mmCIF file of C-alpha atoms and ligand atoms in Angstrom:
data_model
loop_
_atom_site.group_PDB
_atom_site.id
_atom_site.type_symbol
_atom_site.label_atom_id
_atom_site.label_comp_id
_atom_site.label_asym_id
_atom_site.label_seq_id
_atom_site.Cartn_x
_atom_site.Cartn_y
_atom_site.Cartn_z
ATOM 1 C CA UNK A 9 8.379 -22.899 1.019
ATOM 2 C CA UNK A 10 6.809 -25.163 -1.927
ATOM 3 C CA UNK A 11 4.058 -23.434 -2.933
ATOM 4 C CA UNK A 12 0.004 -25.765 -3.223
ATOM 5 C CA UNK A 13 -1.282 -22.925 -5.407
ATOM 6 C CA UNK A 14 0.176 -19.921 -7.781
ATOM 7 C CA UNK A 15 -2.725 -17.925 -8.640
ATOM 8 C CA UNK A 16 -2.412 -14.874 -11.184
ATOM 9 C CA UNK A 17 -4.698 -12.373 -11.706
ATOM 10 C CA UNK A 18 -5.906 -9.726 -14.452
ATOM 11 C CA UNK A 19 -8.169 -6.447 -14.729
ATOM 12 C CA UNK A 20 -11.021 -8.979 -15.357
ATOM 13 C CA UNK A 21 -10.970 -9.502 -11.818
ATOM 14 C CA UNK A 22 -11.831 -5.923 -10.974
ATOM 15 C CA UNK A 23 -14.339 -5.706 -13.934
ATOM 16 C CA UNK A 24 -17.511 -5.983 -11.608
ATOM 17 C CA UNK A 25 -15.320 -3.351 -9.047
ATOM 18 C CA UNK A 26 -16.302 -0.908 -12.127
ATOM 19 C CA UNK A 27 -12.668 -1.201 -13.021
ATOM 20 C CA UNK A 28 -12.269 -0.745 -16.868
ATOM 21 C CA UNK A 29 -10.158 -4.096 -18.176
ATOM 22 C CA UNK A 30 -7.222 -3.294 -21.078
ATOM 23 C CA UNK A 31 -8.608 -4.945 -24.308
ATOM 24 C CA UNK A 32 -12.061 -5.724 -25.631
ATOM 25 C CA UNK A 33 -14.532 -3.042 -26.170
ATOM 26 C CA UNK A 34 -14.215 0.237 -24.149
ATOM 27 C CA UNK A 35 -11.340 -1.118 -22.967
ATOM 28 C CA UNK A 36 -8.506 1.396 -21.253
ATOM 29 C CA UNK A 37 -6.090 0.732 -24.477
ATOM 30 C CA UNK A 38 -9.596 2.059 -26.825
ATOM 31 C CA UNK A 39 -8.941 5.237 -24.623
ATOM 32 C CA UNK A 40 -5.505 6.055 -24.198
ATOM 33 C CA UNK A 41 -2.232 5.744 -26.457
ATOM 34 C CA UNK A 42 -0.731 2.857 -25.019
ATOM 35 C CA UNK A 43 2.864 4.520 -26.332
ATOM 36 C CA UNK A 44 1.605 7.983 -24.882
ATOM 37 C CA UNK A 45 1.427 6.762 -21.268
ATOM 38 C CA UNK A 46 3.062 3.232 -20.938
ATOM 39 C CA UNK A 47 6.357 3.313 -22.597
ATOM 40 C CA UNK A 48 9.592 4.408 -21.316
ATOM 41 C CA UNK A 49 9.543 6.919 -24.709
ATOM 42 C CA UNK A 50 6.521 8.059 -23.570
ATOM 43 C CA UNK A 51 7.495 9.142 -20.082
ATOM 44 C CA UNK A 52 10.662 10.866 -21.440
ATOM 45 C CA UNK A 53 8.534 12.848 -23.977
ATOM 46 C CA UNK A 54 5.791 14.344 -21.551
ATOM 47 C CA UNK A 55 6.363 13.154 -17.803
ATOM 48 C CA UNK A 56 4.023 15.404 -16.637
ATOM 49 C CA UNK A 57 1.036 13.654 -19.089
ATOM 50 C CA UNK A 58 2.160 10.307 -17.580
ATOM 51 C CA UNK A 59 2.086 11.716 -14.117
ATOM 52 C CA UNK A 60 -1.372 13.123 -14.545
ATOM 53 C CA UNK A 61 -2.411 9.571 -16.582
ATOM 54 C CA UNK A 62 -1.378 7.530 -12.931
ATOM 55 C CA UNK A 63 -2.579 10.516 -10.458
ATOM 56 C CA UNK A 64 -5.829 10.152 -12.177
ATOM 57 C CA UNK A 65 -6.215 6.129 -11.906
ATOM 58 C CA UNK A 66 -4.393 6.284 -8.375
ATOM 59 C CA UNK A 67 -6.979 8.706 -6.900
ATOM 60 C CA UNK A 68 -9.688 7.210 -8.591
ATOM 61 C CA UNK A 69 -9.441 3.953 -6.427
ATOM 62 C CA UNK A 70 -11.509 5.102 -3.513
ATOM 63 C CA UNK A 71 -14.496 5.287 -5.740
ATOM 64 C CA UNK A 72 -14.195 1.286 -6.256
ATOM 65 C CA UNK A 73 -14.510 -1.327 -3.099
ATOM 66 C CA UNK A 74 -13.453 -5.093 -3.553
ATOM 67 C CA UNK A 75 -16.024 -7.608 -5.206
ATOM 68 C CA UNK A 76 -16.460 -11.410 -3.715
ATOM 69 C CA UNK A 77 -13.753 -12.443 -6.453
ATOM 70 C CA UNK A 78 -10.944 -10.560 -4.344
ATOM 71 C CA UNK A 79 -12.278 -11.500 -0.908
ATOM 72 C CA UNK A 80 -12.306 -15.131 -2.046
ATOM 73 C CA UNK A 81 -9.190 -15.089 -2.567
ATOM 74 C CA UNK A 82 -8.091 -13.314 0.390
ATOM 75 C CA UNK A 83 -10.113 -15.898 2.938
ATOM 76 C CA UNK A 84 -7.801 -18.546 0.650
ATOM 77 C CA UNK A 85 -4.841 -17.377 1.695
ATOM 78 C CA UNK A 86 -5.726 -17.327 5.077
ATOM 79 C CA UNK A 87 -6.342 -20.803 4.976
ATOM 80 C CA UNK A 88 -3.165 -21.756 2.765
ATOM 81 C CA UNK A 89 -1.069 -19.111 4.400
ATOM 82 C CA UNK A 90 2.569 -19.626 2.696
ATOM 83 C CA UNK A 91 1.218 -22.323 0.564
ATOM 84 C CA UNK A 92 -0.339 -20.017 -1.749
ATOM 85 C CA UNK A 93 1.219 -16.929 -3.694
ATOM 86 C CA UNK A 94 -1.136 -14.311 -5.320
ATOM 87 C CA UNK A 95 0.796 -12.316 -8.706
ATOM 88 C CA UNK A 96 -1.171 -9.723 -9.824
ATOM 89 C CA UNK A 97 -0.828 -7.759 -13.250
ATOM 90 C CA UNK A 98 -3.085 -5.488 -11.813
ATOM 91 C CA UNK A 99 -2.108 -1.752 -10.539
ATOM 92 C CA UNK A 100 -5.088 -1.180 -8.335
ATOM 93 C CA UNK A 101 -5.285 -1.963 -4.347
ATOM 94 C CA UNK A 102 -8.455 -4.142 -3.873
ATOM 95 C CA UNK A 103 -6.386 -7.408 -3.344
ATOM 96 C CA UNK A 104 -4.984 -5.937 -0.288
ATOM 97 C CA UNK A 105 -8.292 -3.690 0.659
ATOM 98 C CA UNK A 106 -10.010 -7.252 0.211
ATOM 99 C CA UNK A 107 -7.678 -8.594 2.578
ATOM 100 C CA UNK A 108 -5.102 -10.186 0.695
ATOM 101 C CA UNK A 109 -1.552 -9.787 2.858
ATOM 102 C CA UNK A 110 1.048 -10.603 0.263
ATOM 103 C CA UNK A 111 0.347 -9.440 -2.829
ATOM 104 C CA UNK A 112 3.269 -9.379 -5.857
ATOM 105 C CA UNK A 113 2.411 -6.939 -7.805
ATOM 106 C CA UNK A 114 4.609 -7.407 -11.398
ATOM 107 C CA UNK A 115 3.407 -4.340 -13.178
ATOM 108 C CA UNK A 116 3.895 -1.986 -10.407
ATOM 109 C CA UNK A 117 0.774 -0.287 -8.171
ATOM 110 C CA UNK A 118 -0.087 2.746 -8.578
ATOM 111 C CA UNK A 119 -0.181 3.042 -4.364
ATOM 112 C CA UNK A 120 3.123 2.859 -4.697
ATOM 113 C CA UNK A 121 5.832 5.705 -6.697
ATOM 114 C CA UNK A 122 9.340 4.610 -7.943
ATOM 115 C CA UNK A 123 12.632 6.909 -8.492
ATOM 116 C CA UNK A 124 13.540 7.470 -11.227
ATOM 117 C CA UNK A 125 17.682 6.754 -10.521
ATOM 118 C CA UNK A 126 17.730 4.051 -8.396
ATOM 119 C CA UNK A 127 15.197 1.045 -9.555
ATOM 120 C CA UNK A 128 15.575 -0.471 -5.863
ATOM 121 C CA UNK A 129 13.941 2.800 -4.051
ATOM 122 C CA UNK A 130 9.736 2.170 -3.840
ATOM 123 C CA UNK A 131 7.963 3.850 -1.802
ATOM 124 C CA UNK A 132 3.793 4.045 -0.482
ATOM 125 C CA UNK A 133 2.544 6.860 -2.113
ATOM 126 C CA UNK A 134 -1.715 7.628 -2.279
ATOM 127 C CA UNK A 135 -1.755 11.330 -2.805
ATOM 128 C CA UNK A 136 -1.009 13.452 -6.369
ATOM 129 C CA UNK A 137 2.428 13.194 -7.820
ATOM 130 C CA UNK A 138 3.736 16.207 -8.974
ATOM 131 C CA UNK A 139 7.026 17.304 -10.883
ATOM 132 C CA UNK A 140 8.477 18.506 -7.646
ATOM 133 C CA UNK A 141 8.080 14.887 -5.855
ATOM 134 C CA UNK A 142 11.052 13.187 -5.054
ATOM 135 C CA UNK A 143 12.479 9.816 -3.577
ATOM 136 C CA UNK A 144 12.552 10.343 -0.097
ATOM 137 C CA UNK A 145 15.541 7.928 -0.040
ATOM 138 C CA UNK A 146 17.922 9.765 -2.349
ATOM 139 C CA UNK A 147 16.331 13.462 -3.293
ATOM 140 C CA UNK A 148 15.714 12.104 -6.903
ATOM 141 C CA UNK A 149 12.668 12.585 -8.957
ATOM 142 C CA UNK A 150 10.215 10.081 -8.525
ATOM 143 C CA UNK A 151 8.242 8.046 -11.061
ATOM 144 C CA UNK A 152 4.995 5.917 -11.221
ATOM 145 C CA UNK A 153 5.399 2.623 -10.132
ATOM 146 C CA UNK A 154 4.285 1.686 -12.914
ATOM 147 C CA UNK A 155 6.110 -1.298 -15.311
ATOM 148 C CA UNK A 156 6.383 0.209 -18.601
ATOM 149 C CA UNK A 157 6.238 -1.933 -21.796
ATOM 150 C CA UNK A 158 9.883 -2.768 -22.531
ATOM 151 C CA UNK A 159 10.615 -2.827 -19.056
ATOM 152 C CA UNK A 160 11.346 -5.806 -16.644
ATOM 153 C CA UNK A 161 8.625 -7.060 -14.680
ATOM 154 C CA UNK A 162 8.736 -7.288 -11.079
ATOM 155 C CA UNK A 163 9.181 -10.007 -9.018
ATOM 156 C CA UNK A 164 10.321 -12.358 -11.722
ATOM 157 C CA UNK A 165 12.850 -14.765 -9.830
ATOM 158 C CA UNK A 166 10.583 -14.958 -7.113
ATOM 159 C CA UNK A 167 7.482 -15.914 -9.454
ATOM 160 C CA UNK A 168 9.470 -18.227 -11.677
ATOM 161 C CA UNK A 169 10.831 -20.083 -8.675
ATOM 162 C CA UNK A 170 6.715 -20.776 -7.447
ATOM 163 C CA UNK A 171 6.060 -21.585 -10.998
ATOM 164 C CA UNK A 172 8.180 -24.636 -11.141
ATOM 165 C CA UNK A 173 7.333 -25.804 -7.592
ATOM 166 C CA UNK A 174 3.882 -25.208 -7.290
ATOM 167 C CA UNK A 175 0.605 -28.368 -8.069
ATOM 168 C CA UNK A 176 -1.572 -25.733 -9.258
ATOM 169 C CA UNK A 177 -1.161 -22.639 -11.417
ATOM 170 C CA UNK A 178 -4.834 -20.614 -11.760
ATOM 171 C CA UNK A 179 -4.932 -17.427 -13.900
ATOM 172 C CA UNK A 180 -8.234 -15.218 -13.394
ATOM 173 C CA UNK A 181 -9.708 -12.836 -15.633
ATOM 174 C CA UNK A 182 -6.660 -12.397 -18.023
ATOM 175 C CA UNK A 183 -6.444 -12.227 -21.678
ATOM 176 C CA UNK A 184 -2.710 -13.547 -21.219
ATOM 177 C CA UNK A 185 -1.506 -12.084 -24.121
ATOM 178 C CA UNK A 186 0.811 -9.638 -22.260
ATOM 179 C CA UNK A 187 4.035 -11.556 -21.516
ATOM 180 C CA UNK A 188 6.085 -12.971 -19.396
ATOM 181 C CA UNK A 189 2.372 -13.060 -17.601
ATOM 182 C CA UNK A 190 1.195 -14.860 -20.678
ATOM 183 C CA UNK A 191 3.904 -17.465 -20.338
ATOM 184 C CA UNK A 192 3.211 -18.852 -16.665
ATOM 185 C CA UNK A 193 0.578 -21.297 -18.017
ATOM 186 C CA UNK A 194 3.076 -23.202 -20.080
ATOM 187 C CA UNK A 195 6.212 -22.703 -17.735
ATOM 188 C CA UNK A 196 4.281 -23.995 -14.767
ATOM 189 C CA UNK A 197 2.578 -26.849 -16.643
ATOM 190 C CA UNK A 198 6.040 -27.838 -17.846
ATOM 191 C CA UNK A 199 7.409 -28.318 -14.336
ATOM 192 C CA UNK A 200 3.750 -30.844 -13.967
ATOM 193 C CA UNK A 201 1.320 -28.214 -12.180
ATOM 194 C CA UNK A 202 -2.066 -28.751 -12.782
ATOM 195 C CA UNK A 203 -3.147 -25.412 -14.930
ATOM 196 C CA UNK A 204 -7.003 -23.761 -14.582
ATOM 197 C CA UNK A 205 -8.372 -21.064 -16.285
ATOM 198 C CA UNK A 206 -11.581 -19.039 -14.692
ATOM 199 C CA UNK A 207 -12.650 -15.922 -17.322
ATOM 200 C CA UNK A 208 -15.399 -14.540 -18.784
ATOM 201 C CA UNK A 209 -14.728 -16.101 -21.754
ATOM 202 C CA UNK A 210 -12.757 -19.585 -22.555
ATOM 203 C CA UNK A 211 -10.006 -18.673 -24.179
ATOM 204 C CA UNK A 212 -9.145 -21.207 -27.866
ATOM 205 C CA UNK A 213 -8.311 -24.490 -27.015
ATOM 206 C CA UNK A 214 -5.116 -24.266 -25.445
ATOM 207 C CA UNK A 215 -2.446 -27.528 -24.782
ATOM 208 C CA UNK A 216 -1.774 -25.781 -21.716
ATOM 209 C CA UNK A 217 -4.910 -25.312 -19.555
ATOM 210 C CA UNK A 218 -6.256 -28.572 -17.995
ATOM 211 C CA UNK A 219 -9.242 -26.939 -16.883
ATOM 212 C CA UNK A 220 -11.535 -23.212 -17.788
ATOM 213 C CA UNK A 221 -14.293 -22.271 -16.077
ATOM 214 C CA UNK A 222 -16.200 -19.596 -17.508
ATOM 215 C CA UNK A 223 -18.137 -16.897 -15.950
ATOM 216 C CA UNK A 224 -17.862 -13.757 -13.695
ATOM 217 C CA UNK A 225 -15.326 -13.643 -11.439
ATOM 218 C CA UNK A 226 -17.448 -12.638 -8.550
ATOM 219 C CA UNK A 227 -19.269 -16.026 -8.981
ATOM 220 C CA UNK A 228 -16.732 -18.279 -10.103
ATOM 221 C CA UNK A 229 -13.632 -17.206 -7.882
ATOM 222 C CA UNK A 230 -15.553 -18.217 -4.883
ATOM 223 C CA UNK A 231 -17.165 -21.122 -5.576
ATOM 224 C CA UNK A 232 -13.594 -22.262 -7.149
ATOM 225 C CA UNK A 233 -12.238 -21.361 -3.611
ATOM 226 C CA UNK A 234 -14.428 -23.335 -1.892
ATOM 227 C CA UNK A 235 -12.596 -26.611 -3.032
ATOM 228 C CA UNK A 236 -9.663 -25.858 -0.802
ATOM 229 C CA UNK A 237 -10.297 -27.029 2.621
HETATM 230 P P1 OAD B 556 -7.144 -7.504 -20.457
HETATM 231 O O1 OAD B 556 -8.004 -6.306 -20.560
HETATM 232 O O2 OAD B 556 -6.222 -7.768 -21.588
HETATM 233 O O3 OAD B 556 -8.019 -8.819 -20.244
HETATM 234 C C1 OAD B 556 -9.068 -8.870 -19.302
HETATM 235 C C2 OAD B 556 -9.688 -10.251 -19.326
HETATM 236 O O4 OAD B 556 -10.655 -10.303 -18.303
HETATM 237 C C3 OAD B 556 -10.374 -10.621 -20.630
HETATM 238 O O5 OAD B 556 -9.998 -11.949 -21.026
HETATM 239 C C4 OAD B 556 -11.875 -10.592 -20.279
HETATM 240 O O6 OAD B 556 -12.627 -11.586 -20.975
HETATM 241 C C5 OAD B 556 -11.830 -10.940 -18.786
HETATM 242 N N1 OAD B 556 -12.965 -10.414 -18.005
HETATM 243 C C6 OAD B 556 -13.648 -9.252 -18.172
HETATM 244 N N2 OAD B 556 -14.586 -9.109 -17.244
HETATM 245 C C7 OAD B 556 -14.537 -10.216 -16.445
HETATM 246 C C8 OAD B 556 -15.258 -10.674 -15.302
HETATM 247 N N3 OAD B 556 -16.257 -9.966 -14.776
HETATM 248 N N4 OAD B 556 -14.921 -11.864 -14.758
HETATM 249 C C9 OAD B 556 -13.897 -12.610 -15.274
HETATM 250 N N5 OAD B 556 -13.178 -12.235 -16.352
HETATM 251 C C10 OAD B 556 -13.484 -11.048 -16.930
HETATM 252 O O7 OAD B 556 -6.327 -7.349 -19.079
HETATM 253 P P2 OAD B 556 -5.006 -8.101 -18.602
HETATM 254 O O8 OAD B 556 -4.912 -9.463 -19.179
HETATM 255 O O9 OAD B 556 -4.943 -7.953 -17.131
HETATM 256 O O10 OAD B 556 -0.162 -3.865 -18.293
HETATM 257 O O11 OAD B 556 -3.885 -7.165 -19.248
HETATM 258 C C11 OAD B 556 -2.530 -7.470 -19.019
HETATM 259 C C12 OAD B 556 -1.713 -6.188 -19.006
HETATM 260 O O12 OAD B 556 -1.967 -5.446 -20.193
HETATM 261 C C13 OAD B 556 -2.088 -5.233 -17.904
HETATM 262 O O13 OAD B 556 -1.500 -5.530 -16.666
HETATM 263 C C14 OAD B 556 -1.592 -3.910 -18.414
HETATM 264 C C15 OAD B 556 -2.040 -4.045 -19.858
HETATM 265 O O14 OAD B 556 -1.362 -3.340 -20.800
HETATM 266 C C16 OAD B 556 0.438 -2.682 -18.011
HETATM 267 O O15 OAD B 556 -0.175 -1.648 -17.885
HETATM 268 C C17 OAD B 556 1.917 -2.773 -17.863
#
């Protein structure tokens, strides 16, 4: 179905959740090796490290709860319904715990584990991954769900395809620099969607973003909602 509305979203969305965001000061990347615990290399090296890294985040969520940035946006789609898509870069689960029913999530979730021989086996996973874990599909080893750097995104075909139909592309509390995230503004304003930035900060003039609204994303979000009756 055509989509209205592609929104994407970014850890600046679950900032005020108490989640910490990637870049800027005592951001996650100020913290951890990015190559230690995000690259296929990385994994190879120490899988157990990695393992740890994701158990860590994945049973930290239940110590964070939604803000009104995620609800918004879960109230929207259930007055769009098909007409919207949510893409998140983020790993955590408060799009869904806020309500949200279709979530693509194109740098994995860490409520989620992979395997590590057969890309197409996912499966829901909220405890402690350990060496001994396997895919309960095929007896493998299992993974994070995590997208690497280097590795594909998910979801891609099924983003792109949006992209190009949609009248309105919104990104929320990214600091699109990561691509292909970074290239939706300019893919979907090439097909004639109308692009909108809401962040903290307003990114440098950009030829690509007809509209930025700055603030937090518990205040803006909603009252940027609002406009869709
Ligand atoms: P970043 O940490 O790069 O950017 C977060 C953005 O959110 C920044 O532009 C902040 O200004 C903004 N921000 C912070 N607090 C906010 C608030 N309360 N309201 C609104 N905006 C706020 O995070 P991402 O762009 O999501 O990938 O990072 C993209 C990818 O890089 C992540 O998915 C992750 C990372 O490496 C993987 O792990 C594969």
């Amino acid at each position: 179905m055509k989509k209205r509305l592609v929104v994407l979203t970014g850890a600046g969305i679950s900032a005020e959740s108490g989640l910490r965001t990637f870049r800027g000061s005592d951001g996650m990347w100020e913290h951890e090796n990015i190559e230690d615990v995000c690259t296929p290399r990385g994994y190879s090296r120490d899988k157990k490290r990695v393992k740890d890294f994701y158990n860590f985040l994945r049973l930290g969520l239940k110590d964070h709860e939604p803000n009104a940035a995620h609800i918004a946006l879960a109230q929207l789609e259930k007055r769009l319904g098909n007409e919207m898509l949510l893409v998140t870069q983020n790993v955590d689960d408060l799009h869904e715990r806020a309500g949200s029913r279709q979530v693509l999530h194109m740098h994995g979730a860490l409520m989620r584990l992979a395997c590590e021989r057969n890309p197409n086996h996912r499966f829901v996973f909220t405890g402690e991954e350990t060496m001994e874990t396997r895919c309960p599909f095929c007896g493998a080893m299992s993974r994070p769900d995590i997208v690497f750097f280097e590795e594909q995104p998910q979801y891609m075909e099924e983003i792109q395809d949006a992209l190009r139909e949609c009248e309105e592309f919104v990104y929320i509390g990214t600091s699109s620099v990561v691509y292909p995230a970074a290239g939706f503004k300019s893919y979907a304003h090439s097909f004639g969607a109308k692009v909108t930035c809401l962040n903290l900060e307003v990114p440098a003039s950009d030829p690509y973003t007809d509209v930025c609204i700055e603030g937090k994303a518990s205040i803006i979000v909603p009252e940027w909602c609002d406009k869709f009756k």
